[in-house]
Amino acid sequence: MQTSTLVLFLFVIAVFAFYSSQNRSISIAGKLGGIRKLSSLPSYYGTYSVLLTLVPVLLFISLWISLDQLVIERLVVEKIPKEYVPLNTSDYQLMINKIMSISGGIIKNDSVPSWQLDAAVRMRQLSVISQWSITCLSIFMASILVYWGFRRVSENFNARPVVETIMERMLLASACIAIFTTIGIIFSVLFESIQFFRKVPLFDFIFGLEWSPQTAIREDQVGSSGSFGAVPLFVGTILISLVAMVIAVPIGLMSAIYLAEYANTSVRAFAKPTLEILAGIPTVVYGFFAAITVAPVLRDFGESVGLDIASESALAAGAVMGIMIIPFISSIADDVISAVPQSMRDGSLAMGATHSETVKRVVIPAALPGIVGGILLAISRAIGETMIVVMAAGLAANLSINPLDAVTTVTVQIVTLLTGDQEFDSAKTLAAFALGLMLFVVTLMLNIFALQIVKKYREQYE
Amino acid sequence: MSKDNRKKIRESLAKRNRSERHFQWFGKLGVILGLAAVVLLFVDIISKGSGAFRATYIQLEIEYDPDAIGVLDVNDTEELIFANWQNFAKKSLRDLFPEVTKRGEKRKLNNLVSEGAGFDFRDQLTQSPNLWGTKETLWILADDDIDTYYKSWLDDDPFSARLTSEQIKWIDQLHSKGLIALKFNTKFFERGDSREPEQAGIKGALIGSFFTLVLTLLMSFPMGVTAAIYLEEFAPKNKWTDLIEVNINNLAAVPSIIFGLLGLAIFINFFGIPRSIPVLGAIVLALMTLPTIIITSRAAIKSVPPSIREAALGVGASKFQTTLHHVLPLSLPGMLTGAIIGMARALGETAPLLMIGMVAFIVDIPGGFTDPATVLPVQIFLWIDSPERAFVEKTSAAIIILLSFLMVMNFIAVYLRKRLERRW
Amino acid sequence: MSNSKLSQSISTDGADPKISEQVLDVEKDLLSMESYSTIGNNLVEDAKMSVRNVNVFYGDKQAIFDVHMDIKKNEVIAMIGPSGCGKSTFLRTLNRMNDTIDSCVVSGEVTMDGENLYDPKLDVVELRARVGMVFQKPNPFPKSIFENVAYGPRLHGLADSKVDLDELVENSLKKAGLWEEAKDRLHQPGTGLSGGQQQRLCIARAIAVEPEVILMDEPCSALDPIATARIEELIEELSQNFTIAIVTHSMQQAARVSHRTAYFHLGKLIEVNPTETVFTMPEHKLTEAYITGRFG
């Protein structure tokens, strides 16, 4: 049976379990003189049965599925003559893939060596066995559990607290997914990064001035050691983020101030959602806008005034990124400005301050922590933004702080290093994870710091 | 107030009022620039992309003569597969312009129609073999260079860089005979990706996006809602809960590309899930949207007043029953709104999907959750990278479609919020 | 105001139901009246501020009806009345703070020393420097104590030098009775002070620009009795130099600090008389009902 069919079948069993237990509890209640004689409502007995059946069986199935590939692989490789088994991990993976393709029937089996064919046949047999055993085992398990649940129904057994405890545990498990995600992220970037730093020293990576990740495919190629100095990437990232901030902060802040302090309701009702459209536009669209429209316009403009603007200039990518971030800043600023109590404004206005003096000297200083927090979050966003820079910024790692030059960023390099054909253990792909680690650490610190500031600020006026 | 002070205030007034006006003016400028960016973006994309919904077609009289494509036996499937189906169109073109005899010119003439026309003939004849030997007048899709030229020519700004003067002359002639025209581009909605711009469509990407999104919703909504319920209703106030909270808030701000790395390292390399499939995309996107959904769901739960809970607990409902019977139904609209917004974000997301191989060139339209697929934003990214000019138009059109979907989703979210959300 | 709400606002606890009914009748009359006249001596000879024909609207709701009144120089005038009677709204017309509310429209004439405050040519900045205000809840800016007091003088350019400013701040704090408590912590945030100190800081801030009139909108309602007593003493001291209009919820406070008392009811100015008269033999039935505690 296919796994999906199996799961579906188990759900059918679960429905059966629910009704059988519920009906049993009702019939017991009938003999005793009404449902009130039971410790719990009939539906709780049903739910108890369902949970008792589904939770262990589904856990069992997922455990099996996550392990059976590995086990099958081991068993298959065991039977392959030693001389054919490559020691190199990537070649090994290639061999496994080939055998899988043959056994799946993707590669026609007339032109492959016999040992591969044997392995493929064995793999196929083992998969079928695995599939059958899991089907039989899980249905067997489910039947026993259904019966057990059914037997446990009695007027003295209080199913409700048990059901609720299990449910609460399940809720807790859901909440923990966030933690597992974070752990998963840390593991995925950390392990590969450690491997990378074994090949390239951490110091060279963080302080090296040259980035050219092209390593040799063959040992005998020349000039192909590759250098992994990430400074040009860091500088490029900072440069583009800076351009973005120079555009987004004033526009976002001023529009937030205008909308919160000056605009009448109808202007606000129109302008606020319209600006927020910008936040909903996918980044790939901004990338298109930057690469197809803004960059050529800037380059042509540069030509006409005699400036040499690269067609993949930091300016174009940064400017469009700035547009993307405007609504982010303006909505956070709007929030924090609106959170400043009206009594502050009244106090200032009653002193004879003009509206702008009130805003500049009282409202903004009062809202400053919130605004700074918002800007930090926006910076973290700019640093981590990928599509705009992948499409509109350069690939070559120039160490430059001139926004008219083409620079590259951390995210661009991650994408370039990891898309296209690569082998997993090469320094090139590992470098992407090292960059990912840097990106994660920096944005994490910015986020924690910024969220802390914003939280403190909110508490102050609550 | 002393005379002296009043004088000082009077004197300062002009300057202060001027700075007040400047400040307001700056504020207005900020709003105007922001709005201008919105307008510019939309005008740019719509003006670039609206053309792609119509394509240039050439009317040709096609004779389904087996000889023309070098087929001896129309029932021999092997032969039919290797037949030169494009010849139907070539022959018809040559009949239309008998004066073209030179080899090079002939090739240019053949290039007027799309390379993919042959496949259409094949499909047509495989489906209804009784057409063999008959004649049919058809509108055949033109080549992308012709399409680009014809559209720009109609706009009085001809882009002829990729055409020869003969080709331009032929198009003129076709135009004067009424044999070339712009028609609604059905292929764009019926096809998967293609190397030929005029053959490329977004159906594959749309279906891929659909599969991915459905799975994303199925994973992230239940997880998000249950996590939110736990955190709001059941979680004890302790360090662990704080840690979960900080975690969720941080995850919401982690760059999306990091989730791609997670997918690559954990799900592809460790668990061995195949690349490029919607299931994998959905796992990554679900983990990415989860924090958003948890945060909005918690806000929705928070907005249910405590008095409701107290009322339920007061009649002897358990904590769980209170949550299930009262809190959850009352906060569901808010949660749904959050879910839609999260889905809108997932629909537009590109970067993490690049990491997990959903950027492969895939012609076939995916038929299930485990078929290799691409999604709409990634398709857009792929097309921008293509050198052919005609792809710019396709890209913009795909963007228009993507944005329309997003708008519809957001409208639904706003509508839900207005209609269903209760004010307490 | 709808009738049902109106009856809610009248507390009948422990009062003679007959008298309550009478009061209700008077109130109904008041509601239906097109015009009315204020009882007592609402107009005086040497007026600092004069209010004539003033009506205030919030959107299409009228909050203040046709008020005529004078405020004498260097007097303390108290405005009392049940909540929602418009006394705070009225106070805010005196320094045009109502301008900050979009839907608010004021008609009529308010003059100070003969100058019309609602003259379009008049700059509201100058007006508010001359008519200071203290609010219900202490609202020090999130700055240091010094900066709070220096705020007004800095805005208007009243101090020519740092020494001037220091002196001005010190004097204001002294006048507000806060100097002794604050002199050692001038550069700590004003929000760190206690509620009563914060309110005195706000008073110091208001008098730092030497206004001619100080408006106080229930300045003690958020304070404990001891802090309230300090502020009341302060008001008495300040009345030697400033004209003070105070809105208060507490009749005892009005009786303690004010020279004259104005009674507002449903947006109408019912009676203005010397405080003693109002609290011993009020002329109007509604005033009597209020001071004897029949309204909430």
PDB file of C-alpha atoms in Angstrom, chain A residues 11-145:
ATOM      1  CA  PHE A  11      -7.999   7.782   9.371  1.00  0.00           C
ATOM      2  CA  VAL A  12     -10.886   5.572   8.395  1.00  0.00           C
ATOM      3  CA  ILE A  13      -9.908   3.257  11.267  1.00  0.00           C
ATOM      4  CA  ALA A  14      -9.803   6.289  13.542  1.00  0.00           C
ATOM      5  CA  VAL A  15     -13.354   7.264  12.572  1.00  0.00           C
ATOM      6  CA  PHE A  16     -14.411   3.724  13.376  1.00  0.00           C
ATOM      7  CA  ALA A  17     -12.594   3.903  16.702  1.00  0.00           C
ATOM      8  CA  PHE A  18     -14.388   7.138  17.561  1.00  0.00           C
ATOM      9  CA  TYR A  19     -17.877   5.824  16.917  1.00  0.00           C
ATOM     10  CA  SER A  20     -17.334   2.418  18.474  1.00  0.00           C
ATOM     11  CA  SER A  21     -16.043   3.863  21.729  1.00  0.00           C
ATOM     12  CA  GLN A  22     -18.632   6.593  21.802  1.00  0.00           C
ATOM     13  CA  ASN A  23     -21.448   4.120  21.223  1.00  0.00           C
ATOM     14  CA  ARG A  24     -20.100   1.796  23.857  1.00  0.00           C
ATOM     15  CA  SER A  25     -20.049   4.614  26.374  1.00  0.00           C
ATOM     16  CA  ILE A  26     -23.616   5.568  25.437  1.00  0.00           C
ATOM     17  CA  SER A  27     -24.826   2.014  25.864  1.00  0.00           C
ATOM     18  CA  ILE A  28     -23.077   1.749  29.231  1.00  0.00           C
ATOM     19  CA  ALA A  29     -24.720   5.009  30.222  1.00  0.00           C
ATOM     20  CA  GLY A  30     -28.082   3.690  29.063  1.00  0.00           C
ATOM     21  CA  LYS A  31     -27.821   0.772  31.450  1.00  0.00           C
ATOM     22  CA  LEU A  32     -26.808   3.029  34.342  1.00  0.00           C
ATOM     23  CA  GLY A  33     -29.583   5.529  33.751  1.00  0.00           C
ATOM     24  CA  GLY A  34     -28.275   8.386  31.621  1.00  0.00           C
ATOM     25  CA  ILE A  35     -25.136  10.039  30.382  1.00  0.00           C
ATOM     26  CA  ARG A  36     -24.742  11.935  33.630  1.00  0.00           C
ATOM     27  CA  LYS A  37     -23.633   8.696  35.249  1.00  0.00           C
ATOM     28  CA  LEU A  38     -20.526   8.638  33.059  1.00  0.00           C
ATOM     29  CA  SER A  39     -17.343  10.349  34.169  1.00  0.00           C
ATOM     30  CA  SER A  40     -17.005  12.120  30.824  1.00  0.00           C
ATOM     31  CA  LEU A  41     -19.198  12.919  27.826  1.00  0.00           C
ATOM     32  CA  PRO A  42     -19.426  10.108  25.246  1.00  0.00           C
ATOM     33  CA  SER A  43     -17.523  12.110  22.632  1.00  0.00           C
ATOM     34  CA  TYR A  44     -14.509  12.185  24.961  1.00  0.00           C
ATOM     35  CA  TYR A  45     -14.383   8.401  24.994  1.00  0.00           C
ATOM     36  CA  GLY A  46     -14.454   8.536  21.202  1.00  0.00           C
ATOM     37  CA  THR A  47     -11.716  11.140  21.055  1.00  0.00           C
ATOM     38  CA  TYR A  48      -9.675   9.155  23.548  1.00  0.00           C
ATOM     39  CA  SER A  49      -9.831   6.135  21.281  1.00  0.00           C
ATOM     40  CA  VAL A  50      -8.846   8.202  18.241  1.00  0.00           C
ATOM     41  CA  LEU A  51      -5.838   9.731  19.970  1.00  0.00           C
ATOM     42  CA  LEU A  52      -4.813   6.396  21.404  1.00  0.00           C
ATOM     43  CA  THR A  53      -4.838   4.915  17.914  1.00  0.00           C
ATOM     44  CA  LEU A  54      -3.550   7.666  15.691  1.00  0.00           C
ATOM     45  CA  VAL A  55      -0.776   9.274  17.711  1.00  0.00           C
ATOM     46  CA  PRO A  56       1.437   6.190  18.208  1.00  0.00           C
ATOM     47  CA  VAL A  57       0.778   4.734  14.770  1.00  0.00           C
ATOM     48  CA  LEU A  58       1.478   7.960  12.910  1.00  0.00           C
ATOM     49  CA  LEU A  59       4.633   8.513  14.954  1.00  0.00           C
ATOM     50  CA  PHE A  60       5.694   4.988  14.099  1.00  0.00           C
ATOM     51  CA  ILE A  61       5.064   5.516  10.397  1.00  0.00           C
ATOM     52  CA  SER A  62       6.984   8.771  10.239  1.00  0.00           C
ATOM     53  CA  LEU A  63       9.896   7.241  12.098  1.00  0.00           C
ATOM     54  CA  TRP A  64       9.907   4.297   9.706  1.00  0.00           C
ATOM     55  CA  ILE A  65       9.747   6.479   6.629  1.00  0.00           C
ATOM     56  CA  SER A  66      12.556   8.726   7.778  1.00  0.00           C
ATOM     57  CA  LEU A  67      14.803   5.738   8.442  1.00  0.00           C
ATOM     58  CA  ASP A  68      13.937   3.144   5.822  1.00  0.00           C
ATOM     59  CA  GLN A  69      15.840   4.843   2.992  1.00  0.00           C
ATOM     60  CA  LEU A  70      19.019   4.853   5.039  1.00  0.00           C
ATOM     61  CA  VAL A  71      18.633   1.238   6.048  1.00  0.00           C
ATOM     62  CA  ILE A  72      17.856   0.090   2.526  1.00  0.00           C
ATOM     63  CA  GLU A  73      20.839   2.018   1.205  1.00  0.00           C
ATOM     64  CA  ARG A  74      23.116   0.328   3.751  1.00  0.00           C
ATOM     65  CA  LEU A  75      21.790  -3.108   2.905  1.00  0.00           C
ATOM     66  CA  VAL A  76      22.160  -2.542  -0.819  1.00  0.00           C
ATOM     67  CA  VAL A  77      25.690  -1.168  -0.591  1.00  0.00           C
ATOM     68  CA  GLU A  78      26.711  -4.100   1.615  1.00  0.00           C
ATOM     69  CA  LYS A  79      26.115  -6.485  -1.284  1.00  0.00           C
ATOM     70  CA  ILE A  80      27.958  -4.411  -3.879  1.00  0.00           C
ATOM     71  CA  PRO A  81      31.483  -5.692  -4.532  1.00  0.00           C
ATOM     72  CA  LYS A  82      33.959  -3.493  -2.632  1.00  0.00           C
ATOM     73  CA  GLU A  83      35.888  -2.374  -5.693  1.00  0.00           C
ATOM     74  CA  TYR A  84      32.861  -0.575  -7.087  1.00  0.00           C
ATOM     75  CA  VAL A  85      32.073   1.403  -3.951  1.00  0.00           C
ATOM     76  CA  PRO A  86      33.674   4.866  -4.228  1.00  0.00           C
ATOM     77  CA  LEU A  87      35.160   6.401  -1.111  1.00  0.00           C
ATOM     78  CA  ASN A  88      34.490   9.965  -2.177  1.00  0.00           C
ATOM     79  CA  THR A  89      31.140  11.114  -0.771  1.00  0.00           C
ATOM     80  CA  SER A  90      29.922  12.861  -3.899  1.00  0.00           C
ATOM     81  CA  ASP A  91      30.746   9.923  -6.167  1.00  0.00           C
ATOM     82  CA  TYR A  92      29.114   7.673  -3.642  1.00  0.00           C
ATOM     83  CA  GLN A  93      25.981   9.781  -3.752  1.00  0.00           C
ATOM     84  CA  LEU A  94      26.093   9.666  -7.549  1.00  0.00           C
ATOM     85  CA  MET A  95      26.221   5.884  -7.474  1.00  0.00           C
ATOM     86  CA  ILE A  96      23.285   5.668  -5.073  1.00  0.00           C
ATOM     87  CA  ASN A  97      21.283   8.025  -7.283  1.00  0.00           C
ATOM     88  CA  LYS A  98      22.066   5.909 -10.314  1.00  0.00           C
ATOM     89  CA  ILE A  99      20.942   2.721  -8.606  1.00  0.00           C
ATOM     90  CA  MET A 100      17.784   4.470  -7.446  1.00  0.00           C
ATOM     91  CA  SER A 101      17.074   5.630 -10.977  1.00  0.00           C
ATOM     92  CA  ILE A 102      17.536   2.127 -12.340  1.00  0.00           C
ATOM     93  CA  SER A 103      15.311   0.564  -9.726  1.00  0.00           C
ATOM     94  CA  GLY A 104      12.703   3.260 -10.298  1.00  0.00           C
ATOM     95  CA  GLY A 105      12.795   2.448 -14.016  1.00  0.00           C
ATOM     96  CA  ILE A 106      13.948   5.931 -15.002  1.00  0.00           C
ATOM     97  CA  ILE A 107      17.088   4.551 -16.644  1.00  0.00           C
ATOM     98  CA  LYS A 108      16.509   1.689 -19.036  1.00  0.00           C
ATOM     99  CA  ASN A 109      18.331  -1.321 -17.703  1.00  0.00           C
ATOM    100  CA  ASP A 110      19.920  -2.708 -20.858  1.00  0.00           C
ATOM    101  CA  SER A 111      23.065  -0.591 -20.810  1.00  0.00           C
ATOM    102  CA  VAL A 112      24.142  -0.750 -17.174  1.00  0.00           C
ATOM    103  CA  PRO A 113      26.776  -2.971 -15.596  1.00  0.00           C
ATOM    104  CA  SER A 114      25.397  -6.085 -13.980  1.00  0.00           C
ATOM    105  CA  TRP A 115      26.479  -5.201 -10.425  1.00  0.00           C
ATOM    106  CA  GLN A 116      24.412  -2.045 -10.668  1.00  0.00           C
ATOM    107  CA  LEU A 117      21.482  -3.991 -12.005  1.00  0.00           C
ATOM    108  CA  ASP A 118      21.772  -6.468  -9.132  1.00  0.00           C
ATOM    109  CA  ALA A 119      21.896  -3.647  -6.618  1.00  0.00           C
ATOM    110  CA  ALA A 120      18.879  -2.023  -8.237  1.00  0.00           C
ATOM    111  CA  VAL A 121      16.888  -5.238  -8.109  1.00  0.00           C
ATOM    112  CA  ARG A 122      17.837  -5.664  -4.482  1.00  0.00           C
ATOM    113  CA  MET A 123      16.846  -2.100  -3.705  1.00  0.00           C
ATOM    114  CA  ARG A 124      13.503  -2.642  -5.364  1.00  0.00           C
ATOM    115  CA  GLN A 125      12.898  -5.822  -3.379  1.00  0.00           C
ATOM    116  CA  LEU A 126      13.836  -4.170  -0.141  1.00  0.00           C
ATOM    117  CA  SER A 127      11.544  -1.202  -0.800  1.00  0.00           C
ATOM    118  CA  VAL A 128       8.656  -3.504  -1.498  1.00  0.00           C
ATOM    119  CA  ILE A 129       9.370  -5.436   1.695  1.00  0.00           C
ATOM    120  CA  SER A 130       9.632  -2.211   3.634  1.00  0.00           C
ATOM    121  CA  GLN A 131       6.357  -0.962   2.200  1.00  0.00           C
ATOM    122  CA  TRP A 132       4.584  -4.183   3.057  1.00  0.00           C
ATOM    123  CA  SER A 133       5.961  -4.435   6.537  1.00  0.00           C
ATOM    124  CA  ILE A 134       4.989  -0.933   7.437  1.00  0.00           C
ATOM    125  CA  THR A 135       1.490  -1.457   6.095  1.00  0.00           C
ATOM    126  CA  CYS A 136       0.986  -4.686   8.012  1.00  0.00           C
ATOM    127  CA  LEU A 137       2.657  -3.468  11.188  1.00  0.00           C
ATOM    128  CA  SER A 138       0.772  -0.215  11.384  1.00  0.00           C
ATOM    129  CA  ILE A 139      -2.605  -1.771  10.669  1.00  0.00           C
ATOM    130  CA  PHE A 140      -1.900  -4.424  13.260  1.00  0.00           C
ATOM    131  CA  MET A 141      -0.887  -1.801  15.780  1.00  0.00           C
ATOM    132  CA  ALA A 142      -3.934   0.297  15.015  1.00  0.00           C
ATOM    133  CA  SER A 143      -6.282  -2.658  15.483  1.00  0.00           C
ATOM    134  CA  ILE A 144      -4.855  -3.505  18.890  1.00  0.00           C
ATOM    135  CA  LEU A 145      -5.043   0.104  19.984  1.00  0.00           C
TER     136      LEU A 145
END
